[in-house]
CSV table of N, CA and C in Angstrom, one decimal:
chain,number,residue,atom,x,y,z
A,1,MET,N,-124.5,-17.0,-28.0
A,1,MET,CA,-124.0,-15.7,-27.5
A,1,MET,C,-122.5,-15.8,-27.1
A,2,LYS,N,-121.6,-15.1,-27.7
A,2,LYS,CA,-120.2,-15.1,-27.3
A,2,LYS,C,-120.1,-14.3,-26.0
A,3,ILE,N,-118.9,-14.9,-25.4
A,3,ILE,CA,-118.6,-14.4,-24.1
A,3,ILE,C,-117.4,-13.4,-24.3
A,4,SER,N,-117.7,-12.1,-23.6
A,4,SER,CA,-116.7,-11.1,-23.8
A,4,SER,C,-115.5,-11.4,-22.8
A,5,ILE,N,-114.3,-11.3,-23.4
A,5,ILE,CA,-113.2,-11.5,-22.6
A,5,ILE,C,-112.2,-10.4,-22.7
A,6,GLY,N,-111.2,-10.2,-21.8
A,6,GLY,CA,-110.3,-9.0,-21.8
A,6,GLY,C,-109.1,-9.1,-22.9
A,7,GLY,N,-108.8,-10.2,-23.4
A,7,GLY,CA,-107.8,-10.4,-24.3
A,7,GLY,C,-107.2,-11.8,-24.3
A,8,ILE,N,-106.2,-11.9,-25.3
A,8,ILE,CA,-105.6,-13.3,-25.5
A,8,ILE,C,-104.0,-13.0,-25.6
A,9,LYS,N,-103.2,-13.8,-25.1
A,9,LYS,CA,-101.7,-13.5,-25.1
A,9,LYS,C,-101.1,-14.9,-25.5
A,10,PHE,N,-100.2,-15.0,-26.3
A,10,PHE,CA,-99.4,-16.0,-26.7
A,10,PHE,C,-98.1,-16.1,-26.0
A,11,SER,N,-97.6,-17.3,-25.7
A,11,SER,CA,-96.2,-17.3,-25.2
A,11,SER,C,-95.3,-17.5,-26.4
A,12,GLU,N,-93.9,-17.6,-26.0
A,12,GLU,CA,-92.8,-18.0,-26.8
A,12,GLU,C,-92.9,-19.5,-27.0
A,13,GLU,N,-92.0,-20.1,-27.8
A,13,GLU,CA,-92.2,-21.5,-27.9
A,13,GLU,C,-91.5,-22.3,-26.8
A,14,LEU,N,-92.2,-23.2,-26.2
A,14,LEU,CA,-91.9,-23.7,-24.8
A,14,LEU,C,-91.6,-25.4,-25.2
A,15,VAL,N,-91.2,-25.9,-24.2
A,15,VAL,CA,-91.1,-27.4,-24.1
A,15,VAL,C,-91.7,-27.7,-22.8
A,16,HIS,N,-92.8,-28.6,-23.0
A,16,HIS,CA,-93.7,-29.2,-21.9
A,16,HIS,C,-93.2,-30.3,-21.3
A,17,VAL,N,-93.1,-30.4,-19.8
A,17,VAL,CA,-92.5,-31.5,-19.2
A,17,VAL,C,-93.6,-32.0,-18.2
A,18,THR,N,-93.8,-33.2,-18.3
A,18,THR,CA,-94.8,-33.8,-17.3
A,18,THR,C,-94.0,-34.8,-16.6
A,19,HIS,N,-94.0,-34.6,-15.1
A,19,HIS,CA,-93.3,-35.6,-14.3
A,19,HIS,C,-94.5,-36.4,-13.5
A,20,ARG,N,-94.4,-37.7,-13.5
A,20,ARG,CA,-95.3,-38.6,-12.8
A,20,ARG,C,-94.5,-39.2,-11.6
A,21,ALA,N,-94.9,-38.8,-10.5
A,21,ALA,CA,-94.4,-39.4,-9.1
A,21,ALA,C,-94.8,-40.8,-9.1
A,22,LEU,N,-93.8,-41.7,-8.7
A,22,LEU,CA,-94.0,-43.1,-8.6
A,22,LEU,C,-94.6,-43.5,-7.2
A,23,SER,N,-94.5,-42.5,-6.2
A,23,SER,CA,-95.2,-42.9,-4.9
A,23,SER,C,-95.1,-41.5,-4.2
A,24,THR,N,-95.8,-41.5,-3.0
A,24,THR,CA,-95.9,-40.4,-2.2
A,24,THR,C,-94.7,-39.9,-1.7
A,25,ASN,N,-93.7,-40.8,-1.5
A,25,ASN,CA,-92.3,-40.5,-1.1
A,25,ASN,C,-91.4,-40.1,-2.3
A,26,ASP,N,-91.8,-40.1,-3.3
A,26,ASP,CA,-90.8,-39.8,-4.5
A,26,ASP,C,-90.5,-38.4,-4.4
A,27,ARG,N,-89.2,-37.9,-4.2
A,27,ARG,CA,-88.9,-36.6,-4.2
A,27,ARG,C,-88.1,-36.2,-5.5
A,28,SER,N,-88.3,-36.9,-6.6
A,28,SER,CA,-87.5,-36.7,-7.9
A,28,SER,C,-88.0,-35.2,-8.4
A,29,TYR,N,-89.2,-35.0,-8.3
A,29,TYR,CA,-89.7,-33.8,-8.9
A,29,TYR,C,-89.2,-32.6,-8.2
A,30,VAL,N,-89.3,-32.7,-6.8
A,30,VAL,CA,-88.8,-31.6,-5.9
A,30,VAL,C,-87.4,-31.3,-6.3
A,31,ASP,N,-86.6,-32.3,-6.4
A,31,ASP,CA,-85.1,-32.2,-6.7
A,31,ASP,C,-84.9,-31.6,-8.0
A,32,LEU,N,-85.7,-32.0,-8.9
A,32,LEU,CA,-85.5,-31.4,-10.3
A,32,LEU,C,-86.0,-29.9,-10.3
A,33,ILE,N,-87.0,-29.6,-9.7
A,33,ILE,CA,-87.4,-28.1,-9.6
A,33,ILE,C,-86.3,-27.4,-8.8
A,34,LYS,N,-85.7,-27.9,-7.8
A,34,LYS,CA,-84.6,-27.2,-7.2
A,34,LYS,C,-83.4,-26.9,-8.2
A,35,ARG,N,-83.2,-28.0,-8.8
A,35,ARG,CA,-82.0,-27.9,-9.8
A,35,ARG,C,-82.3,-26.8,-11.0
A,36,ILE,N,-83.5,-26.8,-11.3
A,36,ILE,CA,-83.9,-25.7,-12.3
A,36,ILE,C,-83.9,-24.4,-11.8
A,37,ALA,N,-84.4,-24.2,-10.4
A,37,ALA,CA,-84.2,-23.0,-9.9
A,37,ALA,C,-82.8,-22.5,-9.6
A,38,GLU,N,-81.9,-23.5,-9.2
A,38,GLU,CA,-80.4,-23.1,-9.2
A,38,GLU,C,-79.9,-22.5,-10.3
A,39,LYS,N,-80.4,-23.0,-11.6
A,39,LYS,CA,-79.8,-22.5,-12.9
A,39,LYS,C,-80.6,-21.3,-13.3
A,40,ARG,N,-81.5,-20.8,-12.5
A,40,ARG,CA,-82.3,-19.6,-12.7
A,40,ARG,C,-83.1,-19.5,-14.0
A,41,ILE,N,-83.7,-20.8,-14.1
A,41,ILE,CA,-84.4,-21.0,-15.4
A,41,ILE,C,-86.0,-20.7,-15.2
A,42,ASN,N,-86.5,-19.9,-16.0
A,42,ASN,CA,-87.9,-19.6,-15.8
A,42,ASN,C,-88.9,-20.6,-16.2
A,43,MET,N,-90.0,-20.8,-15.5
A,43,MET,CA,-91.0,-21.8,-15.7
A,43,MET,C,-92.3,-21.0,-15.8
A,44,PRO,N,-92.7,-20.5,-17.0
A,44,PRO,CA,-93.8,-19.6,-17.2
A,44,PRO,C,-95.2,-20.5,-17.1
A,45,PHE,N,-95.0,-21.8,-16.9
A,45,PHE,CA,-96.3,-22.6,-16.6
A,45,PHE,C,-95.9,-23.7,-15.7
A,46,VAL,N,-96.7,-23.7,-14.6
A,46,VAL,CA,-96.5,-24.8,-13.5
A,46,VAL,C,-97.7,-25.2,-13.1
A,47,CYS,N,-98.1,-26.5,-13.1
A,47,CYS,CA,-99.4,-27.1,-12.8
A,47,CYS,C,-99.1,-28.5,-12.1
A,48,SER,N,-99.9,-28.7,-10.9
A,48,SER,CA,-99.6,-30.0,-10.2
A,48,SER,C,-101.1,-30.6,-9.9
A,49,GLY,N,-101.2,-31.8,-10.0
A,49,GLY,CA,-102.5,-32.3,-9.6
A,49,GLY,C,-102.2,-34.0,-9.2
A,50,GLY,N,-103.1,-34.5,-8.6
A,50,GLY,CA,-103.1,-35.8,-8.3
A,50,GLY,C,-104.3,-36.5,-7.9
A,51,LEU,N,-104.3,-37.8,-7.8
A,51,LEU,CA,-105.4,-38.6,-7.5
A,51,LEU,C,-104.6,-39.8,-6.5
A,52,GLY,N,-105.0,-39.7,-5.4
A,52,GLY,CA,-104.4,-40.6,-4.3
A,52,GLY,C,-102.9,-40.5,-4.3
A,53,ALA,N,-102.1,-41.6,-4.5
A,53,ALA,CA,-100.6,-41.3,-4.5
A,53,ALA,C,-100.1,-41.0,-5.9
A,54,ALA,N,-101.0,-41.0,-6.8
A,54,ALA,CA,-100.4,-40.7,-8.1
A,54,ALA,C,-100.5,-39.1,-8.3
A,55,MET,N,-99.2,-38.5,-8.6
A,55,MET,CA,-99.1,-37.2,-8.6
A,55,MET,C,-98.5,-36.9,-10.0
A,56,HIS,N,-99.2,-35.9,-10.8
A,56,HIS,CA,-98.7,-35.5,-11.9
A,56,HIS,C,-98.3,-33.9,-11.9
A,57,ASN,N,-97.1,-33.6,-12.3
A,57,ASN,CA,-96.6,-32.2,-12.2
A,57,ASN,C,-96.2,-31.8,-13.6
A,58,THR,N,-96.6,-30.7,-14.0
A,58,THR,CA,-96.4,-30.2,-15.4
A,58,THR,C,-95.6,-28.7,-15.2
A,59,PHE,N,-94.6,-28.6,-16.0
A,59,PHE,CA,-94.1,-27.3,-16.1
A,59,PHE,C,-93.6,-27.2,-17.5
A,60,CYS,N,-93.4,-25.8,-18.0
A,60,CYS,CA,-92.8,-25.4,-19.2
A,60,CYS,C,-91.7,-24.5,-19.1
A,61,VAL,N,-90.7,-24.7,-20.0
A,61,VAL,CA,-89.5,-23.8,-20.1
A,61,VAL,C,-89.4,-23.4,-21.6
A,62,ALA,N,-88.7,-22.2,-21.7
A,62,ALA,CA,-88.5,-21.8,-23.0
A,62,ALA,C,-87.8,-22.8,-23.8
A,63,ALA,N,-88.1,-22.8,-25.1
A,63,ALA,CA,-87.3,-23.8,-25.9
A,63,ALA,C,-86.0,-23.6,-25.8
A,64,ASP,N,-85.5,-22.4,-25.7
A,64,ASP,CA,-84.0,-22.0,-25.7
A,64,ASP,C,-83.4,-22.6,-24.3
A,65,ASP,N,-84.3,-22.7,-23.4
A,65,ASP,CA,-83.6,-23.2,-22.1
A,65,ASP,C,-83.7,-24.7,-21.9
A,66,PHE,N,-84.3,-25.3,-22.9
A,66,PHE,CA,-84.4,-26.8,-22.6
A,66,PHE,C,-83.1,-27.5,-22.5
A,67,LEU,N,-82.1,-27.2,-23.3
A,67,LEU,CA,-80.9,-27.9,-23.4
A,67,LEU,C,-80.3,-27.9,-22.0
A,68,ILE,N,-80.2,-26.7,-21.3
A,68,ILE,CA,-79.8,-26.6,-19.9
A,68,ILE,C,-80.5,-27.5,-18.9
A,69,VAL,N,-81.9,-27.5,-19.1
A,69,VAL,CA,-82.7,-28.5,-18.3
A,69,VAL,C,-82.5,-29.8,-18.5
A,70,ALA,N,-82.4,-30.2,-19.8
A,70,ALA,CA,-82.0,-31.7,-20.2
A,70,ALA,C,-80.7,-32.1,-19.5
A,71,ARG,N,-79.7,-31.2,-19.4
A,71,ARG,CA,-78.6,-31.7,-18.8
A,71,ARG,C,-78.8,-32.1,-17.2
A,72,LEU,N,-80.1,-31.5,-16.7
A,72,LEU,CA,-80.3,-31.8,-15.2
A,72,LEU,C,-80.7,-33.2,-15.0
A,73,PHE,N,-81.1,-33.7,-16.1
A,73,PHE,CA,-81.5,-35.2,-16.2
A,73,PHE,C,-80.2,-36.0,-16.1
A,74,ASP,N,-80.3,-37.2,-15.6
A,74,ASP,CA,-79.0,-37.9,-15.6
A,74,ASP,C,-78.5,-38.5,-16.9
A,75,THR,N,-79.5,-38.6,-17.8
A,75,THR,CA,-79.2,-38.9,-19.2
A,75,THR,C,-80.3,-38.2,-20.1
A,76,PRO,N,-80.3,-38.2,-21.4
A,76,PRO,CA,-81.1,-37.7,-22.2
A,76,PRO,C,-82.6,-38.2,-22.0
A,77,PRO,N,-83.7,-37.4,-22.2
A,77,PRO,CA,-85.2,-38.0,-22.0
A,77,PRO,C,-85.4,-39.3,-22.7
A,78,ILE,N,-86.5,-40.0,-22.0
A,78,ILE,CA,-86.8,-41.2,-22.4
A,78,ILE,C,-88.0,-41.0,-23.5
A,79,LEU,N,-88.7,-40.1,-23.4
A,79,LEU,CA,-89.8,-40.0,-24.3
A,79,LEU,C,-90.0,-38.4,-24.7
A,80,CYS,N,-89.7,-38.3,-26.1
A,80,CYS,CA,-89.6,-36.9,-26.5
A,80,CYS,C,-90.9,-36.9,-27.7
A,81,GLU,N,-91.7,-36.0,-27.6
A,81,GLU,CA,-92.7,-35.9,-28.8
A,81,GLU,C,-92.7,-34.4,-29.5
A,82,ARG,N,-92.9,-34.5,-30.7
A,82,ARG,CA,-93.2,-33.2,-31.3
A,82,ARG,C,-94.1,-33.5,-32.4
A,83,ALA,N,-95.2,-32.8,-32.1
A,83,ALA,CA,-96.5,-32.8,-33.0
A,83,ALA,C,-96.8,-34.2,-33.3
A,84,GLY,N,-96.9,-35.1,-32.4
A,84,GLY,CA,-97.2,-36.5,-32.5
A,84,GLY,C,-96.3,-37.6,-32.9
A,85,GLN,N,-95.0,-37.0,-33.1
A,85,GLN,CA,-94.0,-38.0,-33.3
A,85,GLN,C,-93.3,-38.4,-32.1
A,86,GLN,N,-92.9,-39.6,-32.1
A,86,GLN,CA,-92.2,-40.0,-30.7
A,86,GLN,C,-90.7,-40.4,-31.2
A,87,LEU,N,-89.8,-39.8,-30.4
A,87,LEU,CA,-88.3,-40.2,-30.5
A,87,LEU,C,-88.0,-40.9,-29.2
A,88,SER,N,-87.2,-42.0,-29.2
A,88,SER,CA,-86.8,-42.6,-28.1
A,88,SER,C,-85.3,-42.4,-27.6
A,89,SER,N,-85.0,-42.2,-26.4
A,89,SER,CA,-83.7,-42.2,-25.9
A,89,SER,C,-83.6,-42.7,-24.6
A,90,ARG,N,-82.6,-42.5,-23.8
A,90,ARG,CA,-82.6,-43.1,-22.5
A,90,ARG,C,-82.7,-42.1,-21.4
A,91,LEU,N,-83.2,-42.3,-20.3
A,91,LEU,CA,-83.5,-41.5,-19.1
A,91,LEU,C,-83.4,-42.2,-17.9
A,92,SER,N,-82.8,-41.6,-16.9
A,92,SER,CA,-82.7,-42.3,-15.6
A,92,SER,C,-84.0,-42.2,-14.8
A,93,LEU,N,-84.8,-41.3,-15.0
A,93,LEU,CA,-86.1,-41.2,-14.4
A,93,LEU,C,-87.2,-41.9,-15.2
A,94,VAL,N,-86.8,-43.2,-15.5
A,94,VAL,CA,-87.6,-43.9,-16.4
A,94,VAL,C,-89.2,-43.9,-16.1
A,95,ASP,N,-90.1,-43.8,-17.0
A,95,ASP,CA,-91.5,-43.7,-16.9
A,95,ASP,C,-92.0,-42.5,-15.9
A,96,GLN,N,-91.1,-41.6,-15.6
A,96,GLN,CA,-91.6,-40.4,-14.9
A,96,GLN,C,-91.7,-39.2,-15.8
A,97,LEU,N,-91.1,-39.1,-16.9
A,97,LEU,CA,-91.1,-37.7,-17.5
A,97,LEU,C,-91.5,-38.0,-18.9
A,98,GLN,N,-92.4,-37.1,-19.3
A,98,GLN,CA,-92.9,-37.0,-20.7
A,98,GLN,C,-92.6,-35.7,-21.2
A,99,ILE,N,-92.0,-35.4,-22.3
A,99,ILE,CA,-91.3,-34.2,-22.8
A,99,ILE,C,-92.0,-34.0,-24.2
A,100,ILE,N,-92.6,-32.8,-24.4
A,100,ILE,CA,-93.2,-32.5,-25.5
A,100,ILE,C,-92.5,-31.1,-26.1
A,101,HIS,N,-91.9,-31.2,-27.2
A,101,HIS,CA,-91.4,-29.9,-27.7
A,101,HIS,C,-92.3,-29.1,-28.6
A,102,GLY,N,-92.1,-28.0,-28.8
A,102,GLY,CA,-92.9,-27.1,-29.7
A,102,GLY,C,-94.2,-26.9,-29.3
A,103,VAL,N,-94.5,-26.5,-28.0
A,103,VAL,CA,-95.5,-26.3,-27.3
A,103,VAL,C,-95.8,-24.8,-27.2
A,104,GLY,N,-96.9,-24.1,-27.1
A,104,GLY,CA,-97.2,-22.6,-26.8
A,104,GLY,C,-98.2,-22.6,-25.9
A,105,THR,N,-98.3,-21.7,-24.9
A,105,THR,CA,-99.3,-21.3,-23.9
A,105,THR,C,-100.2,-20.1,-24.6
A,106,LEU,N,-101.4,-20.6,-24.6
A,106,LEU,CA,-102.5,-19.6,-25.0
A,106,LEU,C,-103.2,-19.0,-23.7
A,107,THR,N,-103.0,-17.7,-23.4
A,107,THR,CA,-103.6,-17.3,-22.1
A,107,THR,C,-104.9,-16.4,-22.3
A,108,LEU,N,-106.0,-16.7,-21.8
A,108,LEU,CA,-107.1,-16.0,-22.0
A,108,LEU,C,-107.4,-15.3,-20.7
A,109,PHE,N,-107.9,-13.9,-20.8
A,109,PHE,CA,-108.4,-13.1,-19.7
A,109,PHE,C,-109.9,-13.0,-19.7
A,110,PRO,N,-110.6,-14.0,-19.0
A,110,PRO,CA,-112.0,-14.0,-18.9
A,110,PRO,C,-112.9,-13.2,-18.0
A,111,HIS,N,-112.2,-12.4,-17.1
A,111,HIS,CA,-112.9,-11.5,-16.2
A,111,HIS,C,-113.9,-12.4,-15.4
A,112,ARG,N,-113.3,-13.3,-14.7
A,112,ARG,CA,-114.1,-14.0,-13.6
A,112,ARG,C,-115.0,-15.0,-14.4
A,113,ARG,N,-114.9,-15.4,-15.7
A,113,ARG,CA,-115.9,-16.2,-16.4
A,113,ARG,C,-115.1,-17.6,-16.8
A,114,SER,N,-114.0,-17.9,-16.1
A,114,SER,CA,-113.2,-18.9,-16.6
A,114,SER,C,-114.1,-20.4,-16.3
A,115,LEU,N,-114.7,-20.5,-15.3
A,115,LEU,CA,-115.4,-21.8,-15.1
A,115,LEU,C,-116.6,-21.9,-16.1
A,116,THR,N,-117.2,-20.7,-16.4
A,116,THR,CA,-118.3,-20.6,-17.5
A,116,THR,C,-117.6,-21.0,-18.9
A,117,MET,N,-116.4,-20.7,-19.1
A,117,MET,CA,-115.9,-20.8,-20.4
A,117,MET,C,-115.1,-22.2,-20.6
A,118,LEU,N,-114.5,-22.8,-19.4
A,118,LEU,CA,-113.9,-24.0,-19.6
A,118,LEU,C,-114.2,-25.0,-20.4
A,119,GLY,N,-115.6,-25.5,-20.2
A,119,GLY,CA,-116.2,-26.6,-21.0
A,119,GLY,C,-116.2,-26.1,-22.4
A,120,GLN,N,-116.5,-25.0,-22.8
A,120,GLN,CA,-116.7,-24.6,-24.1
A,120,GLN,C,-115.4,-24.5,-24.9
A,121,ILE,N,-114.4,-24.1,-24.1
A,121,ILE,CA,-112.9,-24.0,-24.6
A,121,ILE,C,-112.7,-25.5,-25.0
A,122,ILE,N,-112.7,-26.4,-24.1
A,122,ILE,CA,-112.2,-27.7,-24.4
A,122,ILE,C,-113.1,-28.3,-25.6
A,123,ASP,N,-114.4,-28.1,-25.6
A,123,ASP,CA,-115.3,-28.5,-26.7
A,123,ASP,C,-114.8,-27.8,-28.1
A,124,ILE,N,-114.6,-26.6,-28.1
A,124,ILE,CA,-114.5,-26.1,-29.6
A,124,ILE,C,-113.1,-26.5,-29.9
A,125,LEU,N,-112.0,-26.5,-29.1
A,125,LEU,CA,-110.7,-27.0,-29.5
A,125,LEU,C,-110.8,-28.4,-30.0
A,126,GLY,N,-111.5,-29.2,-29.3
A,126,GLY,CA,-111.7,-30.6,-29.6
A,126,GLY,C,-112.3,-30.7,-31.0
A,127,GLN,N,-113.2,-29.9,-31.4
A,127,GLN,CA,-113.9,-30.0,-32.6
A,127,GLN,C,-113.0,-29.6,-33.8
A,128,TYR,N,-112.0,-28.7,-33.4
A,128,TYR,CA,-111.0,-28.3,-34.5
A,128,TYR,C,-109.7,-29.4,-34.4
A,129,GLY,N,-109.6,-30.3,-33.6
A,129,GLY,CA,-108.7,-31.2,-33.6
A,129,GLY,C,-107.5,-30.7,-33.0
A,130,ILE,N,-107.6,-29.7,-32.1
A,130,ILE,CA,-106.5,-29.1,-31.4
A,130,ILE,C,-106.2,-30.0,-30.1
A,131,ILE,N,-105.1,-30.5,-29.9
A,131,ILE,CA,-105.0,-31.1,-28.6
A,131,ILE,C,-104.5,-30.2,-27.6
A,132,ILE,N,-105.1,-30.5,-26.3
A,132,ILE,CA,-104.5,-29.7,-25.1
A,132,ILE,C,-103.7,-30.4,-24.4
A,133,HIS,N,-102.5,-30.0,-24.3
A,133,HIS,CA,-101.5,-30.8,-23.5
A,133,HIS,C,-101.7,-30.6,-22.0
A,134,SER,N,-102.1,-29.6,-21.6
A,134,SER,CA,-102.3,-29.2,-20.1
A,134,SER,C,-103.1,-27.9,-20.2
A,135,LEU,N,-103.8,-27.6,-19.0
A,135,LEU,CA,-104.4,-26.2,-18.8
A,135,LEU,C,-104.6,-26.0,-17.4
A,136,CYS,N,-104.6,-24.7,-17.0
A,136,CYS,CA,-105.0,-24.4,-15.6
A,136,CYS,C,-105.7,-23.2,-15.7
A,137,THR,N,-106.4,-22.9,-14.7
A,137,THR,CA,-107.4,-21.7,-14.6
A,137,THR,C,-107.1,-21.0,-13.3
A,138,SER,N,-107.4,-19.7,-13.2
A,138,SER,CA,-107.5,-19.0,-12.1
A,138,SER,C,-108.7,-18.0,-12.3
A,139,ILE,N,-108.8,-17.0,-11.3
A,139,ILE,CA,-110.0,-16.1,-11.3
A,139,ILE,C,-109.7,-15.1,-12.5
A,140,SER,N,-108.4,-14.9,-12.8
A,140,SER,CA,-108.1,-13.9,-13.9
A,140,SER,C,-107.7,-14.5,-15.1
A,141,ALA,N,-107.3,-15.8,-15.3
A,141,ALA,CA,-106.8,-16.3,-16.5
A,141,ALA,C,-107.0,-17.7,-16.7
A,142,ILE,N,-107.0,-18.1,-18.0
A,142,ILE,CA,-107.0,-19.5,-18.4
A,142,ILE,C,-105.8,-19.8,-19.2
A,143,ALA,N,-105.0,-20.6,-18.9
A,143,ALA,CA,-103.6,-20.9,-19.5
A,143,ALA,C,-103.8,-22.3,-20.2
A,144,ILE,N,-103.8,-22.4,-21.5
A,144,ILE,CA,-104.0,-23.6,-22.3
A,144,ILE,C,-102.7,-23.9,-23.1
A,145,ASN,N,-102.0,-25.1,-23.0
A,145,ASN,CA,-100.8,-25.4,-23.7
A,145,ASN,C,-101.4,-26.4,-24.9
A,146,VAL,N,-100.9,-25.9,-26.1
A,146,VAL,CA,-101.2,-26.6,-27.3
A,146,VAL,C,-99.9,-26.6,-28.3
A,147,ASP,N,-99.9,-27.3,-29.3
A,147,ASP,CA,-98.8,-27.2,-30.3
A,147,ASP,C,-98.6,-25.7,-30.6
A,148,TYR,N,-97.3,-25.5,-30.6
A,148,TYR,CA,-96.9,-24.0,-30.8
A,148,TYR,C,-97.5,-23.5,-32.3
A,149,GLN,N,-97.3,-24.4,-33.3
A,149,GLN,CA,-97.8,-24.0,-34.6
A,149,GLN,C,-99.2,-23.9,-34.8
A,150,LEU,N,-100.1,-24.3,-33.8
A,150,LEU,CA,-101.5,-24.2,-33.8
A,150,LEU,C,-102.2,-23.1,-33.0
A,151,LEU,N,-101.3,-22.2,-32.5
A,151,LEU,CA,-101.8,-21.1,-31.8
A,151,LEU,C,-102.7,-20.2,-32.4
A,152,ASP,N,-102.4,-19.9,-33.8
A,152,ASP,CA,-103.4,-19.0,-34.5
A,152,ASP,C,-104.6,-19.6,-34.8
A,153,GLN,N,-104.5,-21.0,-35.2
A,153,GLN,CA,-105.7,-21.8,-35.4
A,153,GLN,C,-106.7,-22.1,-34.1
A,154,ALA,N,-106.0,-22.2,-32.9
A,154,ALA,CA,-106.7,-22.1,-31.7
A,154,ALA,C,-107.5,-20.9,-31.6
A,155,VAL,N,-106.8,-19.7,-31.8
A,155,VAL,CA,-107.5,-18.4,-31.7
A,155,VAL,C,-108.9,-18.4,-32.7
A,156,GLU,N,-108.6,-18.8,-33.8
A,156,GLU,CA,-109.7,-18.9,-34.9
A,156,GLU,C,-110.9,-19.7,-34.4
A,157,ALA,N,-110.7,-20.9,-33.8
A,157,ALA,CA,-111.7,-21.7,-33.1
A,157,ALA,C,-112.3,-20.9,-31.9
A,158,LEU,N,-111.5,-20.3,-31.1
A,158,LEU,CA,-112.0,-19.7,-29.8
A,158,LEU,C,-112.9,-18.4,-30.3
A,159,GLU,N,-112.6,-17.7,-31.4
A,159,GLU,CA,-113.4,-16.6,-31.8
A,159,GLU,C,-114.9,-17.0,-32.0
A,160,LYS,N,-115.1,-18.3,-32.1
A,160,LYS,CA,-116.5,-18.7,-32.3
A,160,LYS,C,-117.3,-18.7,-30.9
A,161,ILE,N,-116.6,-18.6,-30.0
A,161,ILE,CA,-117.3,-18.5,-28.6
A,161,ILE,C,-117.0,-17.3,-27.8
A,162,VAL,N,-115.8,-16.5,-28.0
A,162,VAL,CA,-115.5,-15.4,-27.3
A,162,VAL,C,-115.5,-14.2,-28.1
A,163,GLU,N,-115.8,-13.0,-27.4
A,163,GLU,CA,-115.7,-11.7,-28.1
A,163,GLU,C,-114.5,-11.0,-27.6
A,164,LEU,N,-113.6,-10.6,-28.4
A,164,LEU,CA,-112.3,-9.9,-27.9
A,164,LEU,C,-112.8,-8.3,-28.0
A,165,PRO,N,-111.9,-7.5,-27.1
A,165,PRO,CA,-112.1,-6.3,-27.2
A,165,PRO,C,-111.8,-5.5,-28.7
A,166,GLU,N,-112.5,-4.5,-29.0
A,166,GLU,CA,-112.2,-3.8,-30.2
A,166,GLU,C,-110.7,-3.8,-30.5
A,167,ASN,N,-110.3,-3.9,-31.9
A,167,ASN,CA,-108.9,-3.8,-32.4
A,167,ASN,C,-107.9,-4.6,-31.6
A,168,HIS,N,-108.4,-5.6,-31.0
A,168,HIS,CA,-107.4,-6.7,-30.4
A,168,HIS,C,-107.0,-7.8,-31.2
A,169,ALA,N,-105.7,-7.8,-31.2
A,169,ALA,CA,-105.0,-9.0,-31.9
A,169,ALA,C,-104.3,-9.8,-30.7
A,170,PRO,N,-104.2,-11.1,-30.7
A,170,PRO,CA,-103.4,-11.8,-29.7
A,170,PRO,C,-102.0,-11.2,-29.6
A,171,PHE,N,-101.7,-10.9,-28.4
A,171,PHE,CA,-100.4,-10.4,-27.9
A,171,PHE,C,-99.3,-11.5,-28.1
A,172,ARG,N,-98.2,-11.1,-28.9
A,172,ARG,CA,-97.1,-12.1,-29.2
A,172,ARG,C,-96.0,-11.3,-28.3
A,173,PRO,N,-95.3,-12.2,-27.6
A,173,PRO,CA,-94.0,-11.6,-27.1
A,173,PRO,C,-93.0,-11.2,-28.1
A,174,GLU,N,-92.6,-10.0,-28.0
A,174,GLU,CA,-91.6,-9.3,-28.8
A,174,GLU,C,-90.0,-9.7,-28.3
A,175,PHE,N,-90.0,-9.9,-27.0
A,175,PHE,CA,-88.6,-10.1,-26.6
A,175,PHE,C,-88.8,-11.1,-25.3
A,176,SER,N,-87.7,-11.7,-24.9
A,176,SER,CA,-87.7,-12.5,-23.9
A,176,SER,C,-86.8,-12.0,-22.7
A,177,VAL,N,-87.2,-12.1,-21.5
A,177,VAL,CA,-86.3,-11.8,-20.4
A,177,VAL,C,-85.6,-12.9,-19.8
A,178,ARG,N,-84.4,-12.7,-19.7
A,178,ARG,CA,-83.5,-13.7,-19.1
A,178,ARG,C,-82.9,-13.3,-17.7
A,179,GLN,N,-82.8,-14.3,-16.8
A,179,GLN,CA,-82.3,-13.9,-15.6
A,179,GLN,C,-80.7,-13.9,-15.6
A,180,ILE,N,-80.0,-13.1,-15.2
A,180,ILE,CA,-78.5,-13.1,-15.3
A,180,ILE,C,-78.0,-13.5,-14.0
A,181,SER,N,-77.0,-14.5,-13.8
A,181,SER,CA,-76.5,-14.8,-12.5
A,181,SER,C,-75.6,-13.7,-12.0
A,182,PRO,N,-75.6,-13.5,-10.8
A,182,PRO,CA,-74.7,-12.5,-10.1
A,182,PRO,C,-73.3,-12.9,-10.2
């Protein structure tokens, strides 16, 4: 039996950044976020988690904004991935950042059924070979980051377990809102 949901929305193309804190005293993530905020760059996805002293913080920025964000690093990123390919360069935050280009956020609106659906979503996307880069859930939405070019394929997989409202097609952003500095 399929689970009825309120809809699905796609993000624009994003760059997915994961920061790994080296200790509980590590302030590099806080400093990076402050610098991003000073540049007025939107982060449409932010998620943090940890186990003991190991903290992993993930955020996404629009692909068009990434060059500005990359300039906030002391040197270019150490690890860049695009659809499984790795490119190396140098970074001062060695071993702290993982950057994945070409990511998209798929947001589902499950009407308070996010925990019921979460395992099924992970299972069905795994069956279709779609890698989940990160995800987070709330009472109103489940946000899943996958390769941008696989968003349509992810919806095809999810249609096996969810029922969309009549005449619903995934919402794609038609424009992007940018903050203008005063």
